[in-house]
mmCIF file of C-alpha atoms and ligand atoms in Angstrom:
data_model
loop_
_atom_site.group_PDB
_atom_site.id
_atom_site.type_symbol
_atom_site.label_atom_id
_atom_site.label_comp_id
_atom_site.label_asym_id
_atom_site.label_seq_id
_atom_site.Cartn_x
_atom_site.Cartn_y
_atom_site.Cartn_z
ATOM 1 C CA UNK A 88 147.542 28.895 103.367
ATOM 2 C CA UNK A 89 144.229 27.885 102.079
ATOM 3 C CA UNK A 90 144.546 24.423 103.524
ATOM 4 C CA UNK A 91 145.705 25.435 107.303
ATOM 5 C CA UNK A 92 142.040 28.033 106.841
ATOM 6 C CA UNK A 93 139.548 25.094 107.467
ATOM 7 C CA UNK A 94 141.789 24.348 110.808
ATOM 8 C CA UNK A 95 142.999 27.734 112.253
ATOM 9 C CA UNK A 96 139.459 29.274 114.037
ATOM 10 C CA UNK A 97 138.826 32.527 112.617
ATOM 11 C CA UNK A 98 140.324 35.110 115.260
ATOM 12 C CA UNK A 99 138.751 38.210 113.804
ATOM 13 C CA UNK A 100 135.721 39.413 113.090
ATOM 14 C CA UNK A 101 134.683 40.180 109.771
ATOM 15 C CA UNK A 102 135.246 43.301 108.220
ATOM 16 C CA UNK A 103 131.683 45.228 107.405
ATOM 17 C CA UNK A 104 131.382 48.881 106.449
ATOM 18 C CA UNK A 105 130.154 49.513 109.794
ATOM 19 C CA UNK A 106 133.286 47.686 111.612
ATOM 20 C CA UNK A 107 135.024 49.988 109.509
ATOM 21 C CA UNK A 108 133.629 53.307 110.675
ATOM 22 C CA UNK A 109 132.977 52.265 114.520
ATOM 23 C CA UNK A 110 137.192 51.259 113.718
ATOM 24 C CA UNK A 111 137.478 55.456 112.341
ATOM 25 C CA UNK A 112 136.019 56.648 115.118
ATOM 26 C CA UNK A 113 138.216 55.056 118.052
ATOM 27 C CA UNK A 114 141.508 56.043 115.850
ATOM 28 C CA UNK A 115 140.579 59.677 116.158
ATOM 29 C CA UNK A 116 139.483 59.169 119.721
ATOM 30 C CA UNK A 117 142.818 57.023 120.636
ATOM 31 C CA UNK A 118 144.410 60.330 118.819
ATOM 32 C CA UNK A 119 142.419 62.397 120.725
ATOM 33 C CA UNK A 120 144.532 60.893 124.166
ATOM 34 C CA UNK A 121 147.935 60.742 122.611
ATOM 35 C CA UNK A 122 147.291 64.535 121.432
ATOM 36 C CA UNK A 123 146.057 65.400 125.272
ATOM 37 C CA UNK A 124 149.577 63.575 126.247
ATOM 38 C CA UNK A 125 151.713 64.886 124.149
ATOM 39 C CA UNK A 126 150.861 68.386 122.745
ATOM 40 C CA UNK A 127 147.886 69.490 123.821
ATOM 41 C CA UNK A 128 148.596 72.935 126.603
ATOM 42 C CA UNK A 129 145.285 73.466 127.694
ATOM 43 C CA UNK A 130 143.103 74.063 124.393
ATOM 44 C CA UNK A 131 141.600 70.728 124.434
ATOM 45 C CA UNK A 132 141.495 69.791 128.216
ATOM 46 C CA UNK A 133 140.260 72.553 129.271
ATOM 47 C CA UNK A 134 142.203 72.336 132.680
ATOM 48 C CA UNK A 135 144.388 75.518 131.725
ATOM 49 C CA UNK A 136 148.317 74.230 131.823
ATOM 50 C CA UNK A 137 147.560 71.851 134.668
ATOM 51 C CA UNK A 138 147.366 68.183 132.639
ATOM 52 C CA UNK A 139 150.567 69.912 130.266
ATOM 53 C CA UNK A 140 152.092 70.152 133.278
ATOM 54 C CA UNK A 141 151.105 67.486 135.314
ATOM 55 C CA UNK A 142 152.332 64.650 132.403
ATOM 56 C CA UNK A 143 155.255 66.987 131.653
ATOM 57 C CA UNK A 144 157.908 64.123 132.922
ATOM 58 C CA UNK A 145 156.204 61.529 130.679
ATOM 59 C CA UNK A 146 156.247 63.447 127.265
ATOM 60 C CA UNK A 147 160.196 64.116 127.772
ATOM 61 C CA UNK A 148 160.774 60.264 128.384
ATOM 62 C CA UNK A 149 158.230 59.370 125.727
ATOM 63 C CA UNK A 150 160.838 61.403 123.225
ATOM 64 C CA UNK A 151 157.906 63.744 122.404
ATOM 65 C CA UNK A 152 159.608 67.486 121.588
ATOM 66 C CA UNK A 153 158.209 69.821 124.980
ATOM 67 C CA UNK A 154 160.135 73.001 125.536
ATOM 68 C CA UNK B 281 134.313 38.807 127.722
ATOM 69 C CA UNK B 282 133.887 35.730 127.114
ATOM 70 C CA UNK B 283 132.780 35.721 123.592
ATOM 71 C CA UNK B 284 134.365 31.915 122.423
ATOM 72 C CA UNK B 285 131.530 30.505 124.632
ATOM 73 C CA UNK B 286 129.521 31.591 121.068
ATOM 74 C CA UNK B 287 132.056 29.648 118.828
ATOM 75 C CA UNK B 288 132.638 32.315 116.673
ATOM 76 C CA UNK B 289 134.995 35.159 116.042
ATOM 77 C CA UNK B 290 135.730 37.742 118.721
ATOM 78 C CA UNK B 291 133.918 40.914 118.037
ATOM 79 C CA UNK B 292 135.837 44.161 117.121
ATOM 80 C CA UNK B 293 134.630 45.782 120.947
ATOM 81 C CA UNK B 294 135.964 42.679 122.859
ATOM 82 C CA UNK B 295 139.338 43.332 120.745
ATOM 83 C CA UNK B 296 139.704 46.410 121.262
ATOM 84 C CA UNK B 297 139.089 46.050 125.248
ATOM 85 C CA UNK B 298 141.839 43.374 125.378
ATOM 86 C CA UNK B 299 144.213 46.130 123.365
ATOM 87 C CA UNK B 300 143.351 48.690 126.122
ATOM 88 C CA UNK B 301 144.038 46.942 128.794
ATOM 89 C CA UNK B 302 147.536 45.442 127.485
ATOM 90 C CA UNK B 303 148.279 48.725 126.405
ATOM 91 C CA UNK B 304 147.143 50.209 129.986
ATOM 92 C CA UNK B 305 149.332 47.368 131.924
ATOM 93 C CA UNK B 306 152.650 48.521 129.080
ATOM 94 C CA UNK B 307 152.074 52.335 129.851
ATOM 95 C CA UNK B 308 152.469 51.334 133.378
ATOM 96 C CA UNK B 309 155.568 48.935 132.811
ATOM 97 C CA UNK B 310 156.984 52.155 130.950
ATOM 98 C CA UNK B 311 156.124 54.391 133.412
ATOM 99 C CA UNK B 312 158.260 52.123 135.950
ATOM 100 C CA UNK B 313 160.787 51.972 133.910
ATOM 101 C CA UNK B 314 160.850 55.611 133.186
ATOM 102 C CA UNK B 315 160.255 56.638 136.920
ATOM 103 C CA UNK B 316 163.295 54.351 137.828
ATOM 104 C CA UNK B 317 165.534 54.905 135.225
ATOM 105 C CA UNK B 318 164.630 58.633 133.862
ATOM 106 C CA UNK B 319 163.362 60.286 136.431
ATOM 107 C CA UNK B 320 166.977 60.908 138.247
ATOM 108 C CA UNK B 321 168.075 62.269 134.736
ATOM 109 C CA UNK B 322 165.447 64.808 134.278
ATOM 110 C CA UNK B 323 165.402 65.835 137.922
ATOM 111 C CA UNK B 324 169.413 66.404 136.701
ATOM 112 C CA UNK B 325 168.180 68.506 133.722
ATOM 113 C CA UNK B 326 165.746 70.494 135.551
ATOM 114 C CA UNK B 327 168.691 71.738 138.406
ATOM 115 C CA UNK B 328 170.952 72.574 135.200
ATOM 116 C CA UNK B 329 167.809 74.291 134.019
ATOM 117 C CA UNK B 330 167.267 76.064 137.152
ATOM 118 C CA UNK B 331 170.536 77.245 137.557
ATOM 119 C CA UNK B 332 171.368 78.700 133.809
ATOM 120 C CA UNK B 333 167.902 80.518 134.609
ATOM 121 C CA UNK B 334 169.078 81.947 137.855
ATOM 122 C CA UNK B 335 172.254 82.670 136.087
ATOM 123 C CA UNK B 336 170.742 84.772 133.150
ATOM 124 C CA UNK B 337 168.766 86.502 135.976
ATOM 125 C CA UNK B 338 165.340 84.507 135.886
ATOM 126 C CA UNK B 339 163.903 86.065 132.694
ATOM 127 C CA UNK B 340 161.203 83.492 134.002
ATOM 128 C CA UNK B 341 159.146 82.517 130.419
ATOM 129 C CA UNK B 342 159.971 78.654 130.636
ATOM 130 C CA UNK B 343 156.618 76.905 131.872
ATOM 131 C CA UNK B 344 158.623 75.404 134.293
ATOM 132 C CA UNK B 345 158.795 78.491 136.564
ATOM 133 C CA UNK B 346 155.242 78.854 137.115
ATOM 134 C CA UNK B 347 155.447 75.502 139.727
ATOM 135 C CA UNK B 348 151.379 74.614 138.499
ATOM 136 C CA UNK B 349 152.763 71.466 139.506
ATOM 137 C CA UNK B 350 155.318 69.959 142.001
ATOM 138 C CA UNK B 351 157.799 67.539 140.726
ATOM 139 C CA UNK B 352 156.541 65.131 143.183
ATOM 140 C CA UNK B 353 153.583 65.841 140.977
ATOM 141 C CA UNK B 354 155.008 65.756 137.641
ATOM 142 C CA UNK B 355 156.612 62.163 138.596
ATOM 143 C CA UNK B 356 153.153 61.166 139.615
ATOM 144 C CA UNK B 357 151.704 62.527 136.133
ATOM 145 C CA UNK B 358 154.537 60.778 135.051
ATOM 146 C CA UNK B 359 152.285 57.382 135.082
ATOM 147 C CA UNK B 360 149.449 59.244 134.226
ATOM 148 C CA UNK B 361 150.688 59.944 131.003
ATOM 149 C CA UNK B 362 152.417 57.009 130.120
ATOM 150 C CA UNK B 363 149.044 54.807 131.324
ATOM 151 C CA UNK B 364 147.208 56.919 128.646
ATOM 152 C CA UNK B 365 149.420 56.795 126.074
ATOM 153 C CA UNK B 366 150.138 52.897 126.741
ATOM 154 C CA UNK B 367 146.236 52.316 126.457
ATOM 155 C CA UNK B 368 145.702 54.860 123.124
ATOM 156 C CA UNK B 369 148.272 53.176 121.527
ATOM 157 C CA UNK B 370 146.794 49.426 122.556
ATOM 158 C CA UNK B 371 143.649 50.887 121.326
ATOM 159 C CA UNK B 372 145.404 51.301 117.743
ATOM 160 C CA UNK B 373 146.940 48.235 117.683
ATOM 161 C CA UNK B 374 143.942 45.983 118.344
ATOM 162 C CA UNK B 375 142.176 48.305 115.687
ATOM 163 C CA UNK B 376 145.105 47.393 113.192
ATOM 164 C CA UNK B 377 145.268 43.955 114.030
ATOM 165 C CA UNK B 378 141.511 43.869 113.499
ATOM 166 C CA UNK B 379 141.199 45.538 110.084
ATOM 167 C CA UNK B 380 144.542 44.170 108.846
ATOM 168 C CA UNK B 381 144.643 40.714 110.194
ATOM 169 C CA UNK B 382 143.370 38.751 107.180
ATOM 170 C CA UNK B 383 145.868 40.613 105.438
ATOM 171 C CA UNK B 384 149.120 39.425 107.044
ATOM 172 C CA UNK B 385 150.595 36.340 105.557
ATOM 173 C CA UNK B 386 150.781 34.448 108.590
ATOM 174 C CA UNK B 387 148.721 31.349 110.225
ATOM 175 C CA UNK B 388 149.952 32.638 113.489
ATOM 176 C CA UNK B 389 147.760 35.228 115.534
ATOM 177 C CA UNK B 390 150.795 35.753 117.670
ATOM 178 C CA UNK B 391 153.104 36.450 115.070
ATOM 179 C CA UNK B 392 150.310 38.353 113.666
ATOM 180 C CA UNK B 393 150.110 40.769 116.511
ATOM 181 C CA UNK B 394 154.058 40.908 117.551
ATOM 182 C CA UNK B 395 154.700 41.639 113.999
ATOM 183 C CA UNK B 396 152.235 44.800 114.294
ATOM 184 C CA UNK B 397 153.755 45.633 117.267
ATOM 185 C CA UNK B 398 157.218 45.540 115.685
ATOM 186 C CA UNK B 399 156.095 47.349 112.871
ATOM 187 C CA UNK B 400 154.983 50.096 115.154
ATOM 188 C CA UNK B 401 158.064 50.177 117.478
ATOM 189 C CA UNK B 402 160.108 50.755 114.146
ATOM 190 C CA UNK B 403 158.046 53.433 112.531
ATOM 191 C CA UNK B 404 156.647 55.502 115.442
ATOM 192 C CA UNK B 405 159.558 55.107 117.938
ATOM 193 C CA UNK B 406 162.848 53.940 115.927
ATOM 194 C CA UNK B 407 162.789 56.185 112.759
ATOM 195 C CA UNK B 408 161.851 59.066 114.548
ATOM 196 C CA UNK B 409 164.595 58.678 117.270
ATOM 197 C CA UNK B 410 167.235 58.688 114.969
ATOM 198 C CA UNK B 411 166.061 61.568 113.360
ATOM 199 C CA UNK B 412 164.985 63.483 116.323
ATOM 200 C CA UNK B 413 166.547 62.181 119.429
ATOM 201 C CA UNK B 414 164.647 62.499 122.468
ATOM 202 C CA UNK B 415 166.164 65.412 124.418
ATOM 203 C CA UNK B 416 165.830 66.150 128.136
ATOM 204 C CA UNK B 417 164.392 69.577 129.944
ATOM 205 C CA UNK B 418 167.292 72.469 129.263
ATOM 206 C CA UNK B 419 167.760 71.303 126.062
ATOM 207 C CA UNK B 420 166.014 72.766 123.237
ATOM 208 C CA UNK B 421 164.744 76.474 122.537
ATOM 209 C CA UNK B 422 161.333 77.061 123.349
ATOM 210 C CA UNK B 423 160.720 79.912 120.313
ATOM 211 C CA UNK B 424 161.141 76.710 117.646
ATOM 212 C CA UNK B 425 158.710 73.956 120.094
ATOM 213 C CA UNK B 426 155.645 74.332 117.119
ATOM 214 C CA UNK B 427 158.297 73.965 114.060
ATOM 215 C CA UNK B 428 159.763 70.988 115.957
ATOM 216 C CA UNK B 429 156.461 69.632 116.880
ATOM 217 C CA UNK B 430 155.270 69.204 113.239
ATOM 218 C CA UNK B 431 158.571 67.848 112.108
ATOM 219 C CA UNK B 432 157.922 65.421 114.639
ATOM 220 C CA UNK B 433 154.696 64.630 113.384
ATOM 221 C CA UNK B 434 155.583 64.501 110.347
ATOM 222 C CA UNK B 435 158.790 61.691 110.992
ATOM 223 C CA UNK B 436 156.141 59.197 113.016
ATOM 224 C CA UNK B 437 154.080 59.645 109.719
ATOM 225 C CA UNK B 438 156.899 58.841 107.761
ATOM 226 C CA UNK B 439 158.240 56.017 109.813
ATOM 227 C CA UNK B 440 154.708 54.363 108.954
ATOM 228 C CA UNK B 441 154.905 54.947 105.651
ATOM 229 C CA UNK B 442 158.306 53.446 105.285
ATOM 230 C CA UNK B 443 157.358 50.137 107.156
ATOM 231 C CA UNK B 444 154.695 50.310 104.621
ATOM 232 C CA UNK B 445 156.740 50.316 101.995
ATOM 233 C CA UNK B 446 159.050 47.726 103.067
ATOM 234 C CA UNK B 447 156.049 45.326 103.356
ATOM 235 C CA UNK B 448 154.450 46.171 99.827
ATOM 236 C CA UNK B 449 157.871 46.338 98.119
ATOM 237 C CA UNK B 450 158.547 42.763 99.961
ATOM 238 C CA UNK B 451 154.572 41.084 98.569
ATOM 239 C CA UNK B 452 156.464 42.279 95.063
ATOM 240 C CA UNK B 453 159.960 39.459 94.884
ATOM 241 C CA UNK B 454 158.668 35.483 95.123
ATOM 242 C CA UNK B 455 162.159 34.434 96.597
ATOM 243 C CA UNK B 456 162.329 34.876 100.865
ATOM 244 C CA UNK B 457 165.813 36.255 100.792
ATOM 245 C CA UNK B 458 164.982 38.890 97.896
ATOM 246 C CA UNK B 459 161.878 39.540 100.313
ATOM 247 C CA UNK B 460 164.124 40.304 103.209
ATOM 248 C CA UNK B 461 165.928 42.789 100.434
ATOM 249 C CA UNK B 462 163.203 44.413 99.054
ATOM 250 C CA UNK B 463 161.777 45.012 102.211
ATOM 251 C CA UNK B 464 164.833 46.856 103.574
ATOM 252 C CA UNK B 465 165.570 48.670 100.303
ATOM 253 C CA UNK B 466 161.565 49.880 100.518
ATOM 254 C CA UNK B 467 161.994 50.849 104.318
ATOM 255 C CA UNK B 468 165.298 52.649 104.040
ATOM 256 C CA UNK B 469 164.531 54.609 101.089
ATOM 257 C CA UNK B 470 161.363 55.771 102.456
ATOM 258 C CA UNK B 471 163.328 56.775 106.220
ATOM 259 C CA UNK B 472 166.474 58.657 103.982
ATOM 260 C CA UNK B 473 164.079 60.899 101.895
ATOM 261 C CA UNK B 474 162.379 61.807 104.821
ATOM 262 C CA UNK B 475 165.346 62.243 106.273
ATOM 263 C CA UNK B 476 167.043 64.421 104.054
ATOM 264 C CA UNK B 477 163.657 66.077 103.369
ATOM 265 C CA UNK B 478 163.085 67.401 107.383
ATOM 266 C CA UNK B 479 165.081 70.241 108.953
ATOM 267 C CA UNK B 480 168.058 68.971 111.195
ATOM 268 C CA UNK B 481 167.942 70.058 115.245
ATOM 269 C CA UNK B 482 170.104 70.059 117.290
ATOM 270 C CA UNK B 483 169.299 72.568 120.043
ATOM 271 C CA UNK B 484 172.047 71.222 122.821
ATOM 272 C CA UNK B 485 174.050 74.260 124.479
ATOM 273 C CA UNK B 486 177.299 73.273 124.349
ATOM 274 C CA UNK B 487 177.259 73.665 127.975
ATOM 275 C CA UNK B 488 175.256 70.555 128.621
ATOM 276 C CA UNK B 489 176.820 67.505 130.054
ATOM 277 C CA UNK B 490 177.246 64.894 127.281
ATOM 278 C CA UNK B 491 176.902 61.870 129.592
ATOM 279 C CA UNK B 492 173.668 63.569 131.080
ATOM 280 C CA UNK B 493 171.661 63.522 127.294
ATOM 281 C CA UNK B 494 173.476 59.977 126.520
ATOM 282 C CA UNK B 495 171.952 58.403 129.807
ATOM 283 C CA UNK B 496 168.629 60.724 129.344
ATOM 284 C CA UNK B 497 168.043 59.777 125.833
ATOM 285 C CA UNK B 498 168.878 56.032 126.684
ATOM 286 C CA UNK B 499 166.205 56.068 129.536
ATOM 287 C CA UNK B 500 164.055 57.305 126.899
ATOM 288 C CA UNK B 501 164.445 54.912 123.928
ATOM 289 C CA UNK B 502 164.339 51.793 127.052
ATOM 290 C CA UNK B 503 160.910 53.430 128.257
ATOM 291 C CA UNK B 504 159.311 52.867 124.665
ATOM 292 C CA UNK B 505 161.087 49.803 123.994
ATOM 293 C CA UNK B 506 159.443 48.277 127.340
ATOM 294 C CA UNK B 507 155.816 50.094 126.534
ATOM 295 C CA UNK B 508 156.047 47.856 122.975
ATOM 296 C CA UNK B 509 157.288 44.791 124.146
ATOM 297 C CA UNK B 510 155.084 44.919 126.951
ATOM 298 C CA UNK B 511 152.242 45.961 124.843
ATOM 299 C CA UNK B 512 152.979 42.770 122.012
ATOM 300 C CA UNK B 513 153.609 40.141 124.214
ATOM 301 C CA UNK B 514 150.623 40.985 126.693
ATOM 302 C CA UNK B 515 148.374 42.251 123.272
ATOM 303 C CA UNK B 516 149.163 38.969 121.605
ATOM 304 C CA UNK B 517 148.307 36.882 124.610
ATOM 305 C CA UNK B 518 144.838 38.445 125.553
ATOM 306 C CA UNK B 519 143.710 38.447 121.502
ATOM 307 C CA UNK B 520 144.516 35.279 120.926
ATOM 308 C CA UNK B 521 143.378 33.727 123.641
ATOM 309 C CA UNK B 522 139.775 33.364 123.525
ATOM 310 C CA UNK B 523 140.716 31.557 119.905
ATOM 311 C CA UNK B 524 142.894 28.976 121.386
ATOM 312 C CA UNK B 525 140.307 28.239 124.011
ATOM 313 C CA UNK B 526 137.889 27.721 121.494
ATOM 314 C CA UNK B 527 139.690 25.340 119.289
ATOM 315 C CA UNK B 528 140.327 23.762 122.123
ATOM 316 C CA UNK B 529 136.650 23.090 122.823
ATOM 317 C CA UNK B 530 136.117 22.004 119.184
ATOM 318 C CA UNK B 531 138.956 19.518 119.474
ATOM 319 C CA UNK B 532 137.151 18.133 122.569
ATOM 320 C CA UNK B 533 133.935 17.762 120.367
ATOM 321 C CA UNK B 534 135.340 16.473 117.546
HETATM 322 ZN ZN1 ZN C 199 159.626 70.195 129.301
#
């Protein structure tokens, strides 16, 4: 591998302690949406049951458990 | 965007933009899928739904009852929710192709990023279908939705974990084929204690139509195998993109 390093152009950045938190905080925010899609029932949306119900369809045919 | 006009590395932000948007365009592949292929099957549920409530006299607790939203609405929200959980999930995968990249024994970026991909179909989708098979509206009893929730949870975290542990146990054996072995006997060993480990469900009345949940839970696994694919393929050609257009460039120069 070392030898195919010098010709492959580097396709990620490099990995600093600040990449690494700025990289913790959009996993909890991209867990954030997933949670608002597939569990959350009002506590974190704020809209009451509406967004629960409104991407009801989509968390069946995701395979997420619902009623 | 265009960040190989610099000549060096994408950043992290422009990354994680190109995993949004694949995984925006795959939530919306899914959600035609899912609106052409599932949508007839839960609007089949729901009337079996309706009718066993009407039958046992409309005890009316199911959220369904409360009609907050149409189903012409719910099949709307029906992209809505697959868009968002398409672009979350594109968001994750740039992040792990990011942090993890330098770590993946491969000189290809494609490979690189299908192979996440993969990784993720198998533990977040495939182990925890087995386990806990997708089931339709009328199936399932809504007093046991939190237990079943966190054993949910707790396969997807498991599924990871086992693809995990296929890839460590493979980086352990020099030989490819005893690879290939190690890495199944790492995987499955992982999947059957969790397996064995988790309660079993199965919540189906006996009255429900057996071709109905086959066809339902079919339209189901197809929706997030065409979010995945979707979300590699289109993923792997937005990352790696801005790379091959700068060696490009350098070849020119050189
Ligand atoms: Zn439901």
């Amino acid at each position: 591998m070392p030898h195919t390093q010098t010709v492959r152009p580097i396709s990620t950045p490099a990995i600093s302690r600040r990449l690494l938190l700025t990289a913790l905080t959009v996993v909890a925010l991209m867990l954030l949406i997933s949670y608002l899609v597939a569990f959350d029932q009002g506590a974190v949306s704020r809209s009451g049951m509406y967004l629960h119900e409104l991407m009801h369809d989509g968390r069946h045919l995701l395979g997420v458990p619902c009623h | 965007m265009s960040l190989s006009a610099t000549g060096k590395a994408p950043t992290y932000g422009a990354l994680l933009l190109r995993g949004l948007l694949a995984g925006l365009i795959a939530g919306l592949l899914a959600g035609v899928f899912a609106y052409t292929v599932g949508e007839p099957k839960v609007d089949a549920a729901i009337a079996i739904e309706e009718a066993n409530a009407h039958a046992a006299g409309a005890a009316a607790d199911g959220h369904h009852d409360e009609e907050l939203v149409g189903r012409d609405g719910q099949k709307g929200g029906l992209f809505l929710a697959t868009g968002l959980y398409g672009a979350a999930m594109g968001g994750l995968l740039a992040t792990a192709y990011t942090v993890l990249r330098r770590r993946l024994r491969t000189t290809s970026d494609t490979r690189a990023a299908l192979g996440l991909a993969g990784a993720a179909l198998l533990g977040i989708v495939l182990v925890p279908y087995l386990k806990y098979p997708p089931n339709p509206p009328a199936v399932g009893n809504p007093d046991t939705i939190n237990q079943r929730t966190i054993s949910y949870l707790a396969i997807v975290v498991i599924g990871l974990v086992a693809v995990w542990a296929g890839v460590i146990a493979a980086r352990t054996q020099p030989a490819e084929w005893r690879q290939a072995l190690a890495a199944a006997a790492g995987f499955l060993i992982v999947v059957a204690v969790g397996y064995l480990l988790l309660p079993a469900i199965d919540e189906v009345p006996d009255t429900f139509p057996a071709t109905l949940l086959w066809n339902f839970r079919i339209a189901s696994l197809g929706t997030q195998a065409v979010m995945w694919s979707a979300l590699g393929l289109g993923f792997a050609a937005l990352a790696t993109r801005p790379v091959r257009e700068q060696a490009a460039r350098e070849a020119v120069t050189v």
